[in-house]
Amino acid sequence: MAGLKEKLHDKIQQHRPRTTKLIKEYGDVVVDKVTIAQVIGGMRGLKSLVTDISYLDPNEGIRYRGYTLPEVFEKLPKPKGAEMPYVEGLVYLLLTGDVPTESEISDVVDEFRKRRIVPRYIYEVIDSFPCCSHPMTIFSSAILTMHRESFFSKKYEAGINKLDLWDPMYEDSLNLIAKLPEIASYIYAKLYRGGKRVQSNPSLDMGADFAHMMMKPAPYDEVARLHFIIHADHESGNVSAHTGHLVGSTLADVYMSISAMINGLAGPLHGLANQEVLRWLQGVKDKMGDEIPTEEEMKQFVWDTLNSGQVIPGYGHAVLRKTDPRYSIQREFCLKHMPNDTLFKYVDLLYKVVPPILKEQGKAKNPWPNLDAQTGVIQWHYGVTEYDFYTVLFGVGRTIGIAANLIWDRALLYPLERPKSITTDMLEQIAGIKPKK
Ligand code: CMX
């Protein structure tokens, strides 16, 4: 057994009795109540999922395995001379809950190196898409097509004890994560670089290898590490995480589950917002020519969008009630590496004008920016100006967290997800505005 898998195996053995005890001895203890507003309103705030991989506090933001993002960036080992940690180290942390040592990191880097070769037919699938296909459609399809590689599905078909299902889920997950940077960069090459493919370089860590395949010089390797780490997980209720978990609960394999979660991520209220922020900013730039808008002009653009019944992309959140720390970390990166970038100045101006306007409008519960408000500006600065690609980058990072959850879902024998629906008549009866039949 490789180091990571052995450690994971031990952690699973230690954890299983905790879950078993909770169900068997405390299964009837009430966790939460459900209101009509929650039933109709997308289950906001309803505590009905469990994960130990990350936790989102409304005011503090995300913690991975108990660590805030600044702690994660401080604690995880970094490649020699690098500013940002190994993405491979985050995989280790999310899976085991432990910060890896240098030698444990080398093992994981080696694991990914061995698993990185993308099957030839995936290039053919990507090549066969009609023009104007969105990169997220291609990304999701490429992942789904690899279902034929699944150990999990083969083991299930052959008959496997459910206690052992986490093992092939782990193998599939590592295989998929190792291949995603190359798949994503080939989609980029195909759509925007005349199909010029750059093969992965086995001597590089995941972030540096992605920059190499994207043909972007340093510090794009740091950008890639930063990006994949901050996008990896956001507890279990967000649409991409929940979709991955839901599909996986049917014992669909990782390729099916991650392809589905990618489709959830591709909605403009979720991951696609990073593309929408850039589209919105470009609209402002087109109107302004080379001029930077004044504060008053920017306020007017924001009000125009709100008054036409649209949302301000990159602002608001279903759980967060403060500025997203993932936004702040990217902002610090911008202040250090690209303080004079024009788009960054736009984004900074938005940070000043949008929250007071959203507060004045009085609808959004959270007037502060989320991570998507900053992502595109960094990509644009380093030459990735094709903004419909940005959500693919989100998807590469998010796969790490969701795959870790899928492995633990199988390890802890979480069952098929199947909540109950009721009718509007029944809700009216519960509300007491209609007599019970
Ligand atoms: N601009 C304008 N109006 C907004 C808003 C925004 N950025 N954020 C929320 N609102 C509005 C909602 O549309 C809603 O309006 P109605 O009452 O007319 O339906 C009202 O404020 C209340 O919404 P809420 O409870 O504050 O927010 P929700 O939990 O319903 O939605 C989210 C959360 C993210 C979908 C919403 O804030 C939004 O649409 N933001 C813009 C899109 C975005 O940035 N999405 C990315 C989020 C991060 C991610 O998942 O990647």
Short mmCIF file of C-alpha atoms and ligand atoms in Angstrom, two decimals:
data_model
loop_
_atom_site.label_atom_id
_atom_site.label_comp_id
_atom_site.label_asym_id
_atom_site.label_seq_id
_atom_site.Cartn_x
_atom_site.Cartn_y
_atom_site.Cartn_z
CA MET A 1 0.00 0.00 0.00
CA ALA A 2 1.26 3.51 -0.79
CA GLY A 3 1.78 5.91 2.18
CA LEU A 4 -1.32 8.02 1.62
CA LYS A 5 -3.61 5.05 1.13
CA GLU A 6 -2.28 3.28 4.22
CA LYS A 7 -2.81 6.40 6.33
CA LEU A 8 -6.31 6.83 4.91
CA HIS A 9 -7.11 3.19 5.67
CA ASP A 10 -6.13 3.71 9.34
CA LYS A 11 -8.13 6.95 9.59
CA ILE A 12 -11.19 5.20 8.16
CA GLN A 13 -10.92 2.37 10.69
CA GLN A 14 -10.69 4.92 13.53
CA HIS A 15 -13.65 6.96 12.25
CA ARG A 16 -16.17 4.24 11.42
CA PRO A 17 -17.21 3.47 15.03
CA ARG A 18 -18.05 7.16 15.60
CA THR A 19 -20.57 7.19 12.74
CA THR A 20 -21.97 3.78 13.69
CA LYS A 21 -22.47 4.87 17.31
CA LEU A 22 -24.23 8.10 16.27
CA ILE A 23 -26.71 6.25 14.07
CA LYS A 24 -27.31 3.29 16.37
CA GLU A 25 -27.47 5.02 19.76
CA TYR A 26 -28.40 8.62 18.95
CA GLY A 27 -30.26 8.28 15.65
CA ASP A 28 -33.45 9.91 17.05
CA VAL A 29 -31.77 13.05 18.42
CA VAL A 30 -33.16 16.17 16.65
CA VAL A 31 -30.54 18.22 14.74
CA ASP A 32 -32.70 20.93 13.15
CA LYS A 33 -36.25 22.02 12.41
CA VAL A 34 -37.56 22.70 8.91
CA THR A 35 -39.62 25.77 8.04
CA ILE A 36 -41.88 26.36 5.05
CA ALA A 37 -39.45 29.05 3.84
CA GLN A 38 -36.67 26.45 3.80
CA VAL A 39 -38.80 23.83 2.04
CA ILE A 40 -39.73 26.27 -0.75
CA GLY A 41 -36.52 28.28 -0.61
CA GLY A 42 -33.82 25.84 -1.64
CA MET A 43 -33.24 24.34 1.85
CA ARG A 44 -31.10 27.34 2.93
CA GLY A 45 -29.38 26.72 6.24
CA LEU A 46 -30.97 23.31 6.78
CA LYS A 47 -28.46 21.09 8.60
CA SER A 48 -28.93 17.81 6.77
CA LEU A 49 -25.52 16.77 5.45
CA VAL A 50 -22.33 15.67 7.16
CA THR A 51 -18.69 16.09 6.14
CA ASP A 52 -15.47 16.37 8.12
CA ILE A 53 -13.41 17.64 5.21
CA SER A 54 -14.39 21.30 5.42
CA TYR A 55 -16.71 23.57 7.38
CA LEU A 56 -18.07 26.98 6.34
CA ASP A 57 -18.65 29.53 9.08
CA PRO A 58 -20.85 32.42 7.84
CA ASN A 59 -18.53 35.07 9.30
CA GLU A 60 -15.12 33.43 9.26
CA GLY A 61 -15.32 31.56 5.93
CA ILE A 62 -14.06 28.12 5.04
CA ARG A 63 -11.87 25.84 7.16
CA TYR A 64 -10.25 22.80 5.57
CA ARG A 65 -9.92 20.03 8.17
CA GLY A 66 -10.10 22.68 10.90
CA TYR A 67 -7.56 25.06 9.33
CA THR A 68 -8.46 28.52 8.01
CA LEU A 69 -7.13 29.27 4.53
CA PRO A 70 -4.26 31.46 5.81
CA GLU A 71 -3.28 28.54 8.09
CA VAL A 72 -3.46 26.10 5.17
CA PHE A 73 -1.15 28.33 3.11
CA GLU A 74 1.22 28.68 6.03
CA LYS A 75 1.33 25.02 7.05
CA LEU A 76 1.40 23.07 3.78
CA PRO A 77 4.89 22.36 2.36
CA LYS A 78 5.90 24.33 -0.74
CA PRO A 79 7.99 23.37 -3.76
CA LYS A 80 11.54 24.75 -3.45
CA GLY A 81 11.51 28.55 -3.84
CA ALA A 82 7.72 28.68 -4.33
CA GLU A 83 5.33 31.15 -2.70
CA MET A 84 2.32 28.82 -2.81
CA PRO A 85 2.10 25.27 -1.41
CA TYR A 86 1.88 21.99 -3.31
CA VAL A 87 -1.67 21.23 -4.46
CA GLU A 88 -0.72 17.60 -3.79
CA GLY A 89 -0.30 18.54 -0.11
CA LEU A 90 -3.87 19.76 0.00
CA VAL A 91 -5.06 16.41 -1.37
CA TYR A 92 -3.24 14.74 1.52
CA LEU A 93 -4.68 17.15 4.09
CA LEU A 94 -8.27 16.84 2.85
CA LEU A 95 -8.11 13.05 2.72
CA THR A 96 -6.37 12.36 6.02
CA GLY A 97 -6.85 15.50 8.13
CA ASP A 98 -3.06 15.67 8.65
CA VAL A 99 -0.56 18.17 7.30
CA PRO A 100 1.92 16.11 5.24
CA THR A 101 5.66 16.04 5.81
CA GLU A 102 8.07 16.70 2.93
CA SER A 103 8.52 12.96 2.35
CA GLU A 104 4.76 12.30 2.46
CA ILE A 105 4.34 15.06 -0.13
CA SER A 106 6.94 13.44 -2.40
CA ASP A 107 4.95 10.19 -2.26
CA VAL A 108 1.76 11.96 -3.35
CA VAL A 109 3.56 13.90 -6.11
CA ASP A 110 4.90 10.55 -7.28
CA GLU A 111 1.42 8.96 -7.17
CA PHE A 112 0.05 11.70 -9.41
CA ARG A 113 3.03 11.46 -11.75
CA LYS A 114 2.30 7.76 -12.32
CA ARG A 115 -1.39 8.39 -12.96
CA ARG A 116 -1.23 11.47 -15.17
CA ILE A 117 -1.36 9.95 -18.70
CA VAL A 118 -4.66 10.86 -20.39
CA PRO A 119 -6.17 8.14 -22.64
CA ARG A 120 -5.87 8.96 -26.33
CA TYR A 121 -9.63 8.78 -26.92
CA ILE A 122 -10.14 11.78 -24.59
CA TYR A 123 -8.28 13.99 -27.08
CA GLU A 124 -10.54 12.63 -29.83
CA VAL A 125 -13.65 13.36 -27.75
CA ILE A 126 -12.45 16.94 -27.17
CA ASP A 127 -11.55 17.34 -30.85
CA SER A 128 -14.99 16.13 -31.95
CA PHE A 129 -17.00 18.91 -30.22
CA PRO A 130 -18.79 21.33 -32.56
CA CYS A 131 -17.55 24.90 -32.58
CA CYS A 132 -18.94 27.30 -29.97
CA SER A 133 -19.37 24.48 -27.42
CA HIS A 134 -18.84 25.86 -23.93
CA PRO A 135 -15.61 24.56 -22.32
CA MET A 136 -17.61 23.29 -19.32
CA THR A 137 -19.69 21.07 -21.65
CA ILE A 138 -16.50 19.65 -23.12
CA PHE A 139 -14.90 19.25 -19.68
CA SER A 140 -17.91 17.43 -18.23
CA SER A 141 -18.15 15.13 -21.28
CA ALA A 142 -14.43 14.32 -21.25
CA ILE A 143 -14.69 13.29 -17.57
CA LEU A 144 -17.84 11.24 -18.17
CA THR A 145 -16.24 9.45 -21.12
CA MET A 146 -13.55 8.09 -18.79
CA HIS A 147 -16.22 6.05 -16.96
CA ARG A 148 -14.86 3.07 -18.90
CA GLU A 149 -11.63 3.35 -16.85
CA SER A 150 -13.46 2.99 -13.53
CA PHE A 151 -12.10 0.36 -11.11
CA PHE A 152 -15.02 1.11 -8.83
CA SER A 153 -17.60 0.11 -11.46
CA LYS A 154 -15.65 -3.01 -12.42
CA LYS A 155 -15.25 -4.08 -8.79
CA TYR A 156 -18.95 -3.45 -8.13
CA GLU A 157 -19.91 -5.55 -11.13
CA ALA A 158 -17.61 -8.36 -9.99
CA GLY A 159 -19.09 -8.18 -6.45
CA ILE A 160 -17.31 -6.29 -3.70
CA ASN A 161 -17.98 -6.00 0.05
CA LYS A 162 -19.43 -2.53 0.70
CA LEU A 163 -16.84 -2.00 3.45
CA ASP A 164 -14.16 -2.07 0.74
CA LEU A 165 -15.82 0.30 -1.76
CA TRP A 166 -13.73 3.28 -0.64
CA ASP A 167 -10.61 1.59 -2.04
CA PRO A 168 -11.55 1.58 -5.77
CA MET A 169 -13.15 5.02 -5.22
CA TYR A 170 -9.74 6.21 -3.98
CA GLU A 171 -7.98 4.68 -7.02
CA ASP A 172 -10.44 6.28 -9.46
CA SER A 173 -10.27 9.62 -7.66
CA LEU A 174 -6.49 9.88 -7.74
CA ASN A 175 -6.45 8.79 -11.38
CA LEU A 176 -8.97 11.48 -12.26
CA ILE A 177 -7.35 14.32 -10.27
CA ALA A 178 -3.96 13.48 -11.83
CA LYS A 179 -5.38 13.77 -15.35
CA LEU A 180 -7.55 16.87 -14.99
CA PRO A 181 -4.82 19.52 -15.45
CA GLU A 182 -3.90 17.99 -18.80
CA ILE A 183 -7.52 17.60 -19.89
CA ALA A 184 -8.31 21.21 -18.92
CA SER A 185 -5.21 22.59 -20.61
CA TYR A 186 -5.94 20.61 -23.77
CA ILE A 187 -9.48 22.03 -23.88
CA TYR A 188 -7.85 25.47 -23.65
CA ALA A 189 -5.35 24.60 -26.40
CA LYS A 190 -8.08 23.23 -28.63
CA LEU A 191 -10.45 26.18 -28.23
CA TYR A 192 -8.04 29.10 -28.12
CA ARG A 193 -4.59 28.02 -29.30
CA GLY A 194 -5.25 26.23 -32.57
CA GLY A 195 -5.06 22.81 -30.88
CA LYS A 196 -1.34 23.12 -30.05
CA ARG A 197 -1.00 20.47 -27.34
CA VAL A 198 1.76 20.58 -24.73
CA GLN A 199 2.36 17.27 -22.99
CA SER A 200 2.69 17.15 -19.23
CA ASN A 201 6.16 17.21 -17.69
CA PRO A 202 6.54 14.46 -15.06
CA SER A 203 9.29 16.35 -13.24
CA LEU A 204 6.91 19.15 -12.22
CA ASP A 205 4.37 19.42 -9.40
CA MET A 206 0.70 19.83 -10.34
CA GLY A 207 0.67 23.66 -10.32
CA ALA A 208 3.90 24.04 -12.30
CA ASP A 209 2.86 21.33 -14.74
CA PHE A 210 -0.45 23.06 -15.39
CA ALA A 211 1.34 26.36 -16.09
CA HIS A 212 3.71 24.49 -18.42
CA MET A 213 0.82 22.90 -20.36
CA MET A 214 -1.00 26.27 -20.52
CA MET A 215 2.27 27.73 -21.94
CA LYS A 216 2.22 30.44 -19.28
CA PRO A 217 5.49 31.53 -17.64
CA ALA A 218 6.04 32.07 -13.90
CA PRO A 219 4.35 33.16 -11.74
CA TYR A 220 1.42 31.34 -13.43
CA ASP A 221 2.57 28.19 -11.58
CA GLU A 222 1.88 30.08 -8.32
CA VAL A 223 -1.47 31.28 -9.69
CA ALA A 224 -2.41 27.68 -10.51
CA ARG A 225 -1.47 26.41 -7.02
CA LEU A 226 -3.34 29.28 -5.36
CA HIS A 227 -6.36 28.77 -7.58
CA PHE A 228 -6.68 24.99 -7.16
CA ILE A 229 -6.22 25.20 -3.38
CA ILE A 230 -8.79 27.92 -2.67
CA HIS A 231 -11.41 26.36 -4.95
CA ALA A 232 -11.09 22.82 -3.59
CA ASP A 233 -13.95 22.62 -1.10
CA HIS A 234 -16.72 24.66 0.52
CA GLU A 235 -18.47 22.11 2.75
CA SER A 236 -21.25 19.88 1.40
CA GLY A 237 -24.36 21.97 0.72
CA ASN A 238 -23.20 24.03 -2.27
CA VAL A 239 -24.57 22.85 -5.61
CA SER A 240 -21.39 21.24 -6.98
CA ALA A 241 -20.51 19.42 -3.74
CA HIS A 242 -24.08 18.37 -3.15
CA THR A 243 -24.49 17.13 -6.72
CA GLY A 244 -21.30 15.09 -6.52
CA HIS A 245 -22.43 13.58 -3.21
CA LEU A 246 -25.98 12.92 -4.45
CA VAL A 247 -24.92 11.16 -7.64
CA GLY A 248 -22.21 9.24 -5.76
CA SER A 249 -24.82 8.07 -3.22
CA THR A 250 -26.30 5.82 -5.94
CA LEU A 251 -22.89 4.10 -6.08
CA ALA A 252 -22.19 5.78 -9.41
CA ASP A 253 -18.42 6.00 -9.86
CA VAL A 254 -16.25 9.09 -9.59
CA TYR A 255 -16.40 9.86 -13.32
CA MET A 256 -20.23 9.95 -13.27
CA SER A 257 -20.31 11.92 -10.01
CA ILE A 258 -17.69 14.50 -10.94
CA SER A 259 -19.13 15.02 -14.42
CA ALA A 260 -22.49 15.77 -12.76
CA MET A 261 -20.93 18.14 -10.23
CA ILE A 262 -19.19 19.98 -13.09
CA ASN A 263 -22.62 20.56 -14.66
CA GLY A 264 -23.85 22.05 -11.39
CA LEU A 265 -20.79 24.26 -11.20
CA ALA A 266 -21.54 25.56 -14.70
CA GLY A 267 -24.58 27.60 -13.58
CA PRO A 268 -24.18 31.42 -13.39
CA LEU A 269 -25.35 31.57 -9.77
CA HIS A 270 -22.53 29.16 -8.82
CA GLY A 271 -19.12 28.63 -10.49
CA LEU A 272 -19.94 30.34 -13.78
CA ALA A 273 -20.11 33.62 -11.83
CA ASN A 274 -16.32 33.99 -12.32
CA GLN A 275 -16.91 34.22 -16.08
CA GLU A 276 -19.89 36.52 -15.55
CA VAL A 277 -17.80 38.96 -13.48
CA LEU A 278 -15.38 39.38 -16.37
CA ARG A 279 -18.21 39.67 -18.90
CA TRP A 280 -19.81 42.38 -16.75
CA LEU A 281 -16.49 44.23 -16.35
CA GLN A 282 -15.79 44.05 -20.06
CA GLY A 283 -19.22 45.61 -20.67
CA VAL A 284 -18.24 48.51 -18.40
CA LYS A 285 -14.83 48.80 -20.09
CA ASP A 286 -16.42 48.87 -23.54
CA LYS A 287 -18.60 51.77 -22.46
CA MET A 288 -15.68 53.63 -20.84
CA GLY A 289 -13.05 53.16 -23.58
CA ASP A 290 -9.62 53.61 -21.99
CA GLU A 291 -10.96 55.69 -19.09
CA ILE A 292 -11.24 54.25 -15.55
CA PRO A 293 -14.78 55.01 -14.36
CA THR A 294 -15.21 57.43 -11.50
CA GLU A 295 -16.88 56.19 -8.35
CA GLU A 296 -20.13 57.86 -9.43
CA GLU A 297 -20.00 56.26 -12.90
CA MET A 298 -19.34 52.82 -11.41
CA LYS A 299 -22.27 53.25 -9.01
CA GLN A 300 -24.49 54.02 -11.98
CA PHE A 301 -23.35 50.82 -13.81
CA VAL A 302 -24.17 48.79 -10.70
CA TRP A 303 -27.62 50.39 -10.30
CA ASP A 304 -28.35 49.92 -14.02
CA THR A 305 -27.69 46.18 -13.64
CA LEU A 306 -29.83 45.90 -10.51
CA ASN A 307 -32.65 48.00 -11.99
CA SER A 308 -32.77 45.73 -15.03
CA GLY A 309 -33.53 42.79 -12.70
CA GLN A 310 -30.08 41.16 -12.86
CA VAL A 311 -27.65 40.19 -10.11
CA ILE A 312 -24.18 41.67 -9.60
CA PRO A 313 -21.97 38.65 -10.28
CA GLY A 314 -19.32 37.88 -7.68
CA TYR A 315 -21.35 39.41 -4.82
CA GLY A 316 -23.56 37.72 -2.26
CA HIS A 317 -23.53 34.19 -0.89
CA ALA A 318 -26.02 31.63 0.40
CA VAL A 319 -24.02 31.03 3.62
CA LEU A 320 -21.27 33.66 3.98
CA ARG A 321 -22.14 36.96 5.65
CA LYS A 322 -18.73 38.67 5.35
CA THR A 323 -16.13 39.18 2.61
CA ASP A 324 -15.11 35.72 1.41
CA PRO A 325 -11.55 34.92 2.63
CA ARG A 326 -10.97 33.34 -0.79
CA TYR A 327 -11.61 36.82 -2.23
CA SER A 328 -9.23 38.42 0.29
CA ILE A 329 -6.41 35.94 -0.42
CA GLN A 330 -6.66 36.66 -4.15
CA ARG A 331 -6.82 40.39 -3.46
CA GLU A 332 -3.59 40.19 -1.45
CA PHE A 333 -2.00 38.33 -4.37
CA CYS A 334 -3.13 41.13 -6.72
CA LEU A 335 -1.82 43.85 -4.41
CA LYS A 336 1.55 42.12 -4.31
CA HIS A 337 1.93 41.07 -7.95
CA MET A 338 -0.27 43.31 -10.09
CA PRO A 339 -1.33 46.44 -8.14
CA ASN A 340 -1.42 48.60 -11.28
CA ASP A 341 -3.49 46.25 -13.42
CA THR A 342 -6.44 48.19 -14.89
CA LEU A 343 -9.00 45.43 -14.32
CA PHE A 344 -7.81 45.04 -10.74
CA LYS A 345 -8.49 48.75 -10.25
CA TYR A 346 -12.02 48.17 -11.58
CA VAL A 347 -12.50 45.26 -9.18
CA ASP A 348 -11.19 47.29 -6.27
CA LEU A 349 -13.56 50.12 -7.16
CA LEU A 350 -16.41 47.61 -7.20
CA TYR A 351 -15.40 46.44 -3.70
CA LYS A 352 -15.89 50.04 -2.61
CA VAL A 353 -19.20 50.74 -4.34
CA VAL A 354 -21.18 47.45 -4.50
CA PRO A 355 -21.65 46.56 -0.79
CA PRO A 356 -23.25 49.93 0.15
CA ILE A 357 -25.52 49.72 -2.91
CA LEU A 358 -26.63 46.16 -2.14
CA LYS A 359 -27.26 47.24 1.46
CA GLU A 360 -29.28 50.23 0.25
CA GLN A 361 -31.28 47.99 -2.10
CA GLY A 362 -31.94 45.79 0.93
CA LYS A 363 -32.43 42.43 -0.76
CA ALA A 364 -29.15 40.52 -0.66
CA LYS A 365 -28.46 39.01 2.78
CA ASN A 366 -24.74 39.27 2.09
CA PRO A 367 -23.59 42.42 0.25
CA TRP A 368 -19.92 41.33 0.26
CA PRO A 369 -17.84 39.79 -2.55
CA ASN A 370 -17.33 36.04 -3.00
CA LEU A 371 -14.28 34.38 -4.55
CA ASP A 372 -15.59 34.70 -8.11
CA ALA A 373 -15.25 38.50 -7.98
CA GLN A 374 -11.42 38.28 -8.08
CA THR A 375 -10.57 35.08 -9.97
CA GLY A 376 -10.90 36.33 -13.52
CA VAL A 377 -8.81 39.44 -12.98
CA ILE A 378 -5.78 37.33 -12.04
CA GLN A 379 -6.26 34.99 -14.99
CA TRP A 380 -6.69 37.93 -17.35
CA HIS A 381 -3.50 39.56 -16.07
CA TYR A 382 -1.47 36.44 -16.83
CA GLY A 383 -2.86 36.09 -20.34
CA VAL A 384 -5.84 33.76 -19.90
CA THR A 385 -8.30 36.26 -21.32
CA GLU A 386 -10.84 33.72 -22.64
CA TYR A 387 -13.20 34.10 -19.72
CA ASP A 388 -15.55 31.27 -20.63
CA PHE A 389 -12.65 28.99 -19.58
CA TYR A 390 -12.54 30.25 -15.98
CA THR A 391 -15.12 27.83 -14.58
CA VAL A 392 -13.08 24.90 -15.91
CA LEU A 393 -10.26 26.11 -13.66
CA PHE A 394 -12.74 26.19 -10.76
CA GLY A 395 -13.74 22.61 -11.68
CA VAL A 396 -10.18 21.27 -11.55
CA GLY A 397 -9.79 22.59 -8.01
CA ARG A 398 -13.28 21.64 -6.84
CA THR A 399 -12.78 18.02 -7.97
CA ILE A 400 -10.15 17.60 -5.24
CA GLY A 401 -12.62 18.32 -2.43
CA ILE A 402 -15.52 16.43 -3.93
CA ALA A 403 -13.43 13.36 -4.70
CA ALA A 404 -12.16 13.39 -1.09
CA ASN A 405 -15.78 13.52 0.06
CA LEU A 406 -16.80 10.68 -2.27
CA ILE A 407 -14.04 8.45 -0.86
CA TRP A 408 -15.15 9.20 2.71
CA ASP A 409 -18.84 8.80 1.74
CA ARG A 410 -18.07 5.22 0.69
CA ALA A 411 -15.76 4.63 3.68
CA LEU A 412 -18.50 5.67 6.14
CA LEU A 413 -21.19 3.80 4.20
CA TYR A 414 -23.36 6.87 3.69
CA PRO A 415 -26.58 5.65 2.07
CA LEU A 416 -28.55 6.61 -1.01
CA GLU A 417 -29.75 10.20 -0.60
CA ARG A 418 -33.54 10.43 -0.76
CA PRO A 419 -35.29 13.34 0.99
CA LYS A 420 -39.09 13.54 0.95
CA SER A 421 -41.15 16.04 -1.04
CA ILE A 422 -44.67 17.20 -0.25
CA THR A 423 -47.32 19.14 -2.21
CA THR A 424 -48.34 22.83 -2.00
CA ASP A 425 -51.73 21.63 -0.64
CA MET A 426 -49.91 19.87 2.19
CA LEU A 427 -47.84 22.99 2.95
CA GLU A 428 -51.05 25.06 3.10
CA GLN A 429 -52.53 22.52 5.51
CA ILE A 430 -49.39 22.62 7.67
CA ALA A 431 -49.60 26.45 7.60
CA GLY A 432 -53.24 26.19 8.77
CA ILE A 433 -54.65 28.10 5.78
CA LYS A 434 -56.37 25.04 4.34
CA PRO A 435 -58.31 22.41 6.25
CA LYS A 436 -56.70 18.98 6.58
CA LYS A 437 -58.45 16.41 4.38
N1 CMX B 1 -26.89 41.06 -6.84
C1 CMX B 1 -28.21 41.40 -6.83
N2 CMX B 1 -29.12 40.78 -6.07
C2 CMX B 1 -28.68 39.82 -5.24
C3 CMX B 1 -27.33 39.45 -5.15
C4 CMX B 1 -26.42 40.10 -6.02
N3 CMX B 1 -25.12 39.78 -6.05
N4 CMX B 1 -27.19 38.47 -4.24
C5 CMX B 1 -28.43 38.22 -3.76
N5 CMX B 1 -29.32 39.02 -4.37
C6 CMX B 1 -30.78 39.01 -4.24
C7 CMX B 1 -31.31 37.63 -4.63
O1 CMX B 1 -31.39 37.49 -6.05
C8 CMX B 1 -32.62 37.62 -3.91
O2 CMX B 1 -33.53 38.36 -4.68
P1 CMX B 1 -35.11 37.99 -4.73
O3 CMX B 1 -35.60 38.18 -3.32
O4 CMX B 1 -35.65 38.97 -5.71
O5 CMX B 1 -35.19 36.57 -5.19
C9 CMX B 1 -32.32 38.36 -2.63
O6 CMX B 1 -31.14 39.15 -2.89
C10 CMX B 1 -32.02 37.45 -1.44
O7 CMX B 1 -30.99 36.56 -1.80
P2 CMX B 1 -29.99 35.97 -0.70
O8 CMX B 1 -30.81 35.20 0.28
O9 CMX B 1 -29.11 37.04 -0.18
O10 CMX B 1 -29.04 35.03 -1.57
P3 CMX B 1 -29.31 33.52 -2.02
O11 CMX B 1 -28.85 32.61 -0.95
O12 CMX B 1 -30.70 33.34 -2.52
O13 CMX B 1 -28.35 33.42 -3.30
C11 CMX B 1 -26.37 33.75 -4.54
C12 CMX B 1 -26.95 33.36 -3.18
C13 CMX B 1 -24.87 33.49 -4.52
C14 CMX B 1 -27.00 32.86 -5.63
C15 CMX B 1 -26.67 35.25 -4.82
O14 CMX B 1 -26.02 36.05 -3.85
C16 CMX B 1 -26.25 35.69 -6.21
O15 CMX B 1 -27.03 35.52 -7.16
N6 CMX B 1 -25.00 36.26 -6.38
C17 CMX B 1 -24.50 36.63 -7.67
C18 CMX B 1 -23.98 35.39 -8.39
C19 CMX B 1 -22.70 34.89 -7.75
O16 CMX B 1 -21.76 35.63 -7.49
N7 CMX B 1 -22.62 33.55 -7.54
C20 CMX B 1 -21.39 32.89 -7.04
C21 CMX B 1 -21.47 32.47 -5.58
C22 CMX B 1 -20.20 31.75 -5.17
C23 CMX B 1 -20.09 30.42 -5.86
O17 CMX B 1 -20.92 29.53 -5.60
O18 CMX B 1 -19.19 30.25 -6.69
#
